[in-house]
Each structure stands twice: as structure tokens, then as C-alpha cells.
Amino acid sequence: MSKQLKVLFIGTYVPKECGIATFTFDLLNSVSGEDNDVHCEVIALNDPSETYDYPEEVVFQIQRDKIEDYYRAADFINQSDIDIVCLQHEFGLFWGNAGDYIFALLSGINKPVISTMHTIIQKPEPEYRVSTEKLIRYSEKLIVMSQTAVEMLKDVYKAPEDKIELIFHGVPDCPFNNCSKYKKKLNLRGTPLVLTFGLLSQNKGIESMLDALPEVISQYPDLVYLVLGATHPVIKKNFGEEYRQYLQNKVSELGLEKNVVFHDKFVEKEELCDYILASDIYVSPYLSREQIVSGALTYAIGMGKAIVSTPYWYAQEMLSDSRGLLVDFGDTTGFRESLLHLIENPEECDNMRKKAYDFGRKMTWKNVGKQYNTVFTRALKNYSAYSTMKKFNFLPNLLPEVKLDYLKLLTDDVGIIQHTNLGVPARHYGYSTDDVGRALVALTQLIDNQKKAEELWKLITTYLSFLEHAQTDTGHFHNFMSYKREFLDEKGSEDTLGRAIYGLGHVVSCPYLSKNIRTLAHTLISRAGVEMEKLIYPRAKAYTMCGLYEMLRTGVDADEFEVVFNSRRDAVKSIDSLISKDTFESIFINHANSLVDLYEANRKEDWNWFEPTVTYSNAKLSESLLLAYNYTKDRTYRKVGLATLDFLTEIQWKGDFFDMVGNEGWYSYNGEKPIFDQQPIEAGYLTQAYVSAYEIVRDRKYLELARYSFEYFLGRNRLQTVMYDYSTGAVCDGLNRDGMNCNQGAESIICFLMALSSLNKHINKALSTILQSRVSDEVNDETLQKRKSFLSANQVE
């Protein structure tokens, strides 16, 4: 048996009183009613504070002014078994600049999108052009309801012709009738009965008709003009009933009270059809030519009405071949003469009605449903299994080269300026130990030979000098220094201490740096010994462990530096002796054990984490335990390190990009994961943690995840936004609800460099493992080819 096709519609929906809500409802029923193998669901858009008792097919709701709802809707779609998405697009449906909130949803889903375009602008303002062009890119197919719209998409927006499908607006399938039956049913009078219906707004042009009526009524006093429809809710909210009152005043001024009737209500489809069938003539006096579709006009055509309309785009096309009469915008005389002509020439009027009705047969909802299903099936068939990754086809095949220009720009003879204004160093923010400590990690990771050490010597000595100056008498560190070179705190946080140790440990373990530099770094760590033992906060412990690990893994002991230390003791702050390797090891293991204890105290069946909340610098906690395993071979550390790292993957990897935990409230157990503000440091630390996991357990999935988390900087993120500037080497500061944070601070570039150097080093190591596996026949040729392809795209030499 063939698989049931599952279609998700996005738009407003009944019982909301608007034209697109009715259209979506009718379209859904025509699609699902045509074929039992089609299952339909709806994501409904609501105005702020609106609530509706929706039918069961509505499976998700978006409050259209909340961008988070669009992102969550994208997550919902990706996790569902929906095959295809049918979007009803009208700029005013969605919030943002030219309705661009919808792209928060479209950019994040991995399903084919069919967009029904209810509005196309011939001469768009820049924001509307951008919005339309983005919609074209995100859509597999674009459905429009007139040939005019087809030509406009091709000529104005250069849309590919093979993306465009013409499917008319649907109409109910009603018999060609005589009106008296329905007039009697609705207790309506009027010979003839002239009708205008739809939500009332200034663009309807009803005043033109009113001005035309006195002379017509003088000859046919039984004529009734019925204006059917409530005021458009947006108009009513902003202007009240101003337009309706204006029309009613005009009726009084013209003495038309007996001949003009206002029915101020939103009528359901069945009742609406009765009103249309009861009318003799339908009038569409719109004032604007830029009307690409009209549901009201379509219904009138499909039910075989005699029609008088202004020549807006849709009317010109639909009423060609004598299917109606066209009158210029605001042409009172034209309306008067057209009405009189239809009344006085009943045979010609009937011929016009029959032509309209015959043309309308192709627009019945049954036929429209067939055509949509054909488009859905064809689009799904053509939708490649790899199309989810097409969103990221701008990603480079090779990793960026290491570029230090921007880091040097932020560095003066004191340290690293913390923040920038749009990439220009903001001096009033001063400096921080946090940045300097991590910068030492980034730089030492880049040193793999003596020449590279000489190139980076000036930066490293500047940063080391800053830390030496920032260390307090107790061995802790100040964090913030003003641009006037004055420390602004008594001491920094525990994290500040940990980040300083993190950087200093990398300096001590770097064999290409001079013994003097390494001795000074060892000295500063030794002075912090008591403070390291007192640490309480888990991230401070993790940073400290990462720094101490560098010293311990290389076997560095105090004896190596004691001679230099003793000869230059007067040049450093007071300390009796350098701390031994055994003492460092004790601190290291104590912190590792405390993290394990924290994990055991907080983990649950579906929550493999150290705390009841996932906050910041998360991957560093997991990485520190993996390093502890690598040093001690205690498998408890490995178990917890991998479990928590896999948990971070589970809650942040979306299948084709990482969606980092935002810091707008953090992510608590049984709570909702905040989407913004996402910080690049999380991507940098994840990359490092995955690389460490790969190096330790040799599971290739961690190497792949490391690549993907690093590509977060290059555009593999929720907003598909490139955060790295290839020309300057700068990195933007995060992803916010309004887009990318274009400031480019020190933390961002440093974490980028840390991640890049880690990934470069270990991807190169991976090649020898794969080649060895081929020699030992541990992988087949197909697997090998996939692995080599992955590695070749990642700069493996």
C-alpha cells in the first residue's frame, strides 16, 4: 500500500474571521477530501492575545509577534512525520520587517515548502523585495492564482519558471441558478439585488458605487445595494468604524437609506454562498490596481454572477473574454452606465453569467485540491534526501586559515581590550583576566615549532605580564582593569581564577617557549595553590583541571624550574617554593571527584547533567572529566564525561546544525530551552570537547561533531548566519532574536581560535587511523571512501 501523504498547512485558520483563514480551511478540505491517502494538519497564526477554540487539525499555534514561536514551530515540524509544508504567504500575516519573522521558521525546517502567494508587489520597497526573494529561495514551489502573478514573479523577482505553478483560487461547486430561491431563503429584497462582500476597508471603494446609485435608482427604485461584511479587524483596531460611518453618512446625504443595506457581520461559507446566489449583480469597486487575487471576485465568477469591477490586475485577467464589465477606478459614471446596461440587457447579462460560470468550473475546490495534490506529490518526489543540507551549501570545504590580525588589533601593551563597537575596540570597557587566560590557551595551541613560538612571543609575554600584574597577594586574580590601568575589583570570580590557571598551564607545558616564560607561569600557578584548593563552583574547577592537566600530562614538575625560580625569586611576588607535581595532582583529582559527585546528585533518567540547569561554558565540564580519565585511566571519569557530552549533543544538535542553549534564562530540567542569546563560546568549547573525546575514545562521530560545532561560526546555525569575518579574522558576539550581534569582542575570536587549532590538529591525526584501519581490513572500501571524503573536506594533508 502507498504511504499516506502528510501535509502541514501554515496560515490563519477558522474560526478566525479573515479571508486567508477561510482559504486555508477550504484548501485543506479540498486536499484531504480529494484523496483518502492525504492527511492534513495546521499550524495556526494568532494575533497578540488572541485565543481560539480550534478544530483538532490545528496541532500548533504561533503568536505572530513572538519570534520564539516561529523557531519552536520549526522544531515541531522537524520532529514530526510531516512530508510537506504548504505555507499561506501574505506579508501582513507575519510579524517583523515585511513579515520576515516567517523566515525564522522556514530557515530551520528540513521539509519541502510549497508557498501559496496571496500578494505579489510589482514595485516593491527594498524590504519587500528582500522578503519575496527569500521566500522564493526557501520554497520548492510557488503557487499563484493568476497568469499576471506568474509573469510578475518571473519579470520582477527573476523566479525560476519551473518553481511557479498556476492554480486558481478555489470556489464552491454550486449550480447555475435563478436568484429568487435564495432571496426568499434569506428574506432579501431587491430587483435587482446588487452585492459587494468581504471585510470592509478603505480600499474597497464602495463610495464610488454609492455615488453612482442615485441616477440608477431614479429609474429602478426597487434596486437594493447590499454591502455584506464586518470591518477588517486590523482597520477596526486602529481606526474603529470610521470608514463604515463615512459610508453610512454618504448614504444619508444621497438619500439612499431605502436602497442601501449594510450587513455588519462575518458570514460563514455556507451563508455567504447563499448571499452570492441570491444576488443579481456583483460589484468589486477596489481602488488599487495592485490586487493580485480576490477571493470575493473568484466566488462571484464561480457562481455565475454578472460582474462589474474596477480593472485591478486579477479582475482584468479573470473578467476577460466578456466574463464581466470593467470600469475605471473611481469612475462613478462608468459604474452607473454598467449597472444600467446589465439591467436593461437581460439576455446579454445571462450570457455573461454563463461565461463566468463555465470558466469557474476549473476553479471548484475539488479541482483545486487535485492540482495541489499533484504539486505536492511532484515536489516531494523531487525533494532530495540531501536537501536538508542545501541550506548550508555556502559552507567552505576547507577550514579557515589561522588569522591573528584581529586579536592583534584588540591587543595593546597592557592586554586585550574586552569589547568592541561594531568591530572597533571600545577602550572604555578595559581589559579582563578571563580573556587573557583563554588567549594564552589559543596561542600555545598554535605553537608546534620554534619559529611559531618566536612569532607569538610578543603576544604571549604581554598576556603573561598582565596575569602577573593581576595576581593578588592571596594568589587569586583581579579580573577587570580599566583603560586607565586601574583594577576595578578586589578579586575576580572563581571562574576568573580557573581561566587564568587554564592559560598558565598551557604556557608551562609548551616546550617551544623559553624556560623563563614557563617558570614564571609555573610560579603564578603555585602562588594560586591555596585558592585552587578552595574552589566551590564547578566551572572554575573544570577550567583549573584543564590547566593542570596540561602540566601533568607532560610530566612537568617543580624541579625543572626550581633553579630559575631561585635565581630570580626577587623578580616575582613572594612565594616560598614552587608546588610539586603531587600537590597539583591531588587538586586535580579532588576536583574531578567533586564533579562526579555533582553529576550523581543531579542526574535523572532523562537529564545527564551536573546541575539542574544547563547554563554557560557547558562543554568545559565534560571535557575536564575526559582529560581526568586520560590522565588517571579511571573509567568513572570517562563514563560521566561522555554521558554529559552526549547529553549536550542531544539537547543542542538539530540534525544539521547546532542550536546552542541561549542565556535568556538558561535551560532548566522540565523547562523550555531558551533559543537566544546564543554565545559563540559554547560552539568553541563544544568543538574542543568533541576533539578531546575523539582523541581519547577514537569514536569518529566526535570528530564529525567537532567539525559541525566549529561550522557554527561559519553559518551552520539556526539563522544560517556567518559569524566569522574571513578578511579581518573577527567573530561576531552571538545570535540574538533580532539576528546577529555585530559587535566583535575578544571572547568570540579567542574561542574561535581555540576551536580552530584543536580541530586542525586532530583532523590531521585522524588520517593515519583511517589508513591503518584499511591495512587491517577493519573497514570496507565504501566506508573508507566516505571517511576519506570527510577528511579531505577538512584539510587533511
XYZ file of N, CA and C in Angstrom, residues 539 599 601-615 618 647-648 650-651 661-662 665-674:
102
model
N 32.452 25.169 37.204
C 33.182 25.611 36.017
C 34.581 26.105 36.380
N 27.447 15.341 39.513
C 26.670 14.658 38.476
C 25.722 13.632 39.093
N 24.489 13.553 41.977
C 23.457 14.187 42.793
C 22.334 14.790 41.952
N 22.619 15.124 40.691
C 21.636 15.866 39.878
C 21.100 15.101 38.680
N 21.749 14.022 38.285
C 21.301 13.332 37.076
C 19.965 12.634 37.327
N 19.194 12.553 36.248
C 17.938 11.819 36.263
C 17.901 10.971 35.011
N 16.840 10.217 34.847
C 16.770 9.301 33.711
C 16.934 10.030 32.387
N 16.344 11.225 32.273
C 16.419 11.974 31.026
C 17.191 13.286 31.189
N 18.073 13.311 32.183
C 18.826 14.553 32.456
C 20.234 14.172 32.926
N 21.135 13.964 31.984
C 22.507 13.567 32.305
C 23.396 14.799 32.426
N 23.188 15.529 33.507
C 23.945 16.759 33.659
C 24.350 16.975 35.112
N 25.329 17.873 35.293
C 25.918 18.116 36.615
C 25.012 18.944 37.524
N 24.117 19.684 36.943
C 23.288 20.624 37.692
C 21.856 20.524 37.193
N 20.907 21.079 37.931
C 19.526 21.078 37.449
C 19.297 22.067 36.306
N 20.320 22.854 35.958
C 20.219 23.841 34.883
C 21.482 23.809 34.031
N 21.283 23.843 32.712
C 22.403 23.986 31.774
C 22.586 25.476 31.530
N 23.774 25.981 31.814
C 23.969 27.431 31.752
C 25.021 27.817 30.714
N 29.403 25.132 29.044
C 28.953 23.811 29.482
C 29.917 22.688 29.117
N 24.821 14.252 26.260
C 23.611 14.985 26.651
C 23.598 16.378 26.016
N 24.745 17.050 26.030
C 24.820 18.358 25.362
C 24.526 18.227 23.876
N 22.598 15.908 22.525
C 21.172 15.591 22.420
C 20.302 16.837 22.480
N 20.644 17.780 23.358
C 19.773 18.943 23.538
C 20.119 20.095 22.599
N 22.266 26.354 23.739
C 21.423 26.858 24.825
C 21.676 28.351 24.954
N 20.622 29.142 24.829
C 20.759 30.593 24.963
C 20.826 31.010 26.412
N 17.786 33.079 30.321
C 17.111 32.284 31.331
C 17.668 30.889 31.517
N 18.592 30.444 30.611
C 19.192 29.118 30.676
C 18.154 28.018 30.493
N 18.617 26.764 30.588
C 17.766 25.609 30.312
C 17.678 24.740 31.555
N 16.541 24.775 32.211
C 16.346 24.021 33.443
C 15.601 22.722 33.171
N 15.824 21.767 34.047
C 15.127 20.482 33.958
C 13.622 20.724 33.964
N 12.933 20.089 33.032
C 11.484 20.245 32.846
C 11.082 21.637 32.372
N 12.060 22.452 31.960
C 11.749 23.766 31.418
C 11.948 23.794 29.915
N 11.719 24.956 29.308
C 11.942 25.123 27.875
C 13.341 25.644 27.628
N 13.980 25.113 26.608
C 15.323 25.575 26.266
C 15.236 26.949 25.626
N 15.916 27.951 26.198
C 15.891 29.277 25.580
C 16.656 29.269 24.260
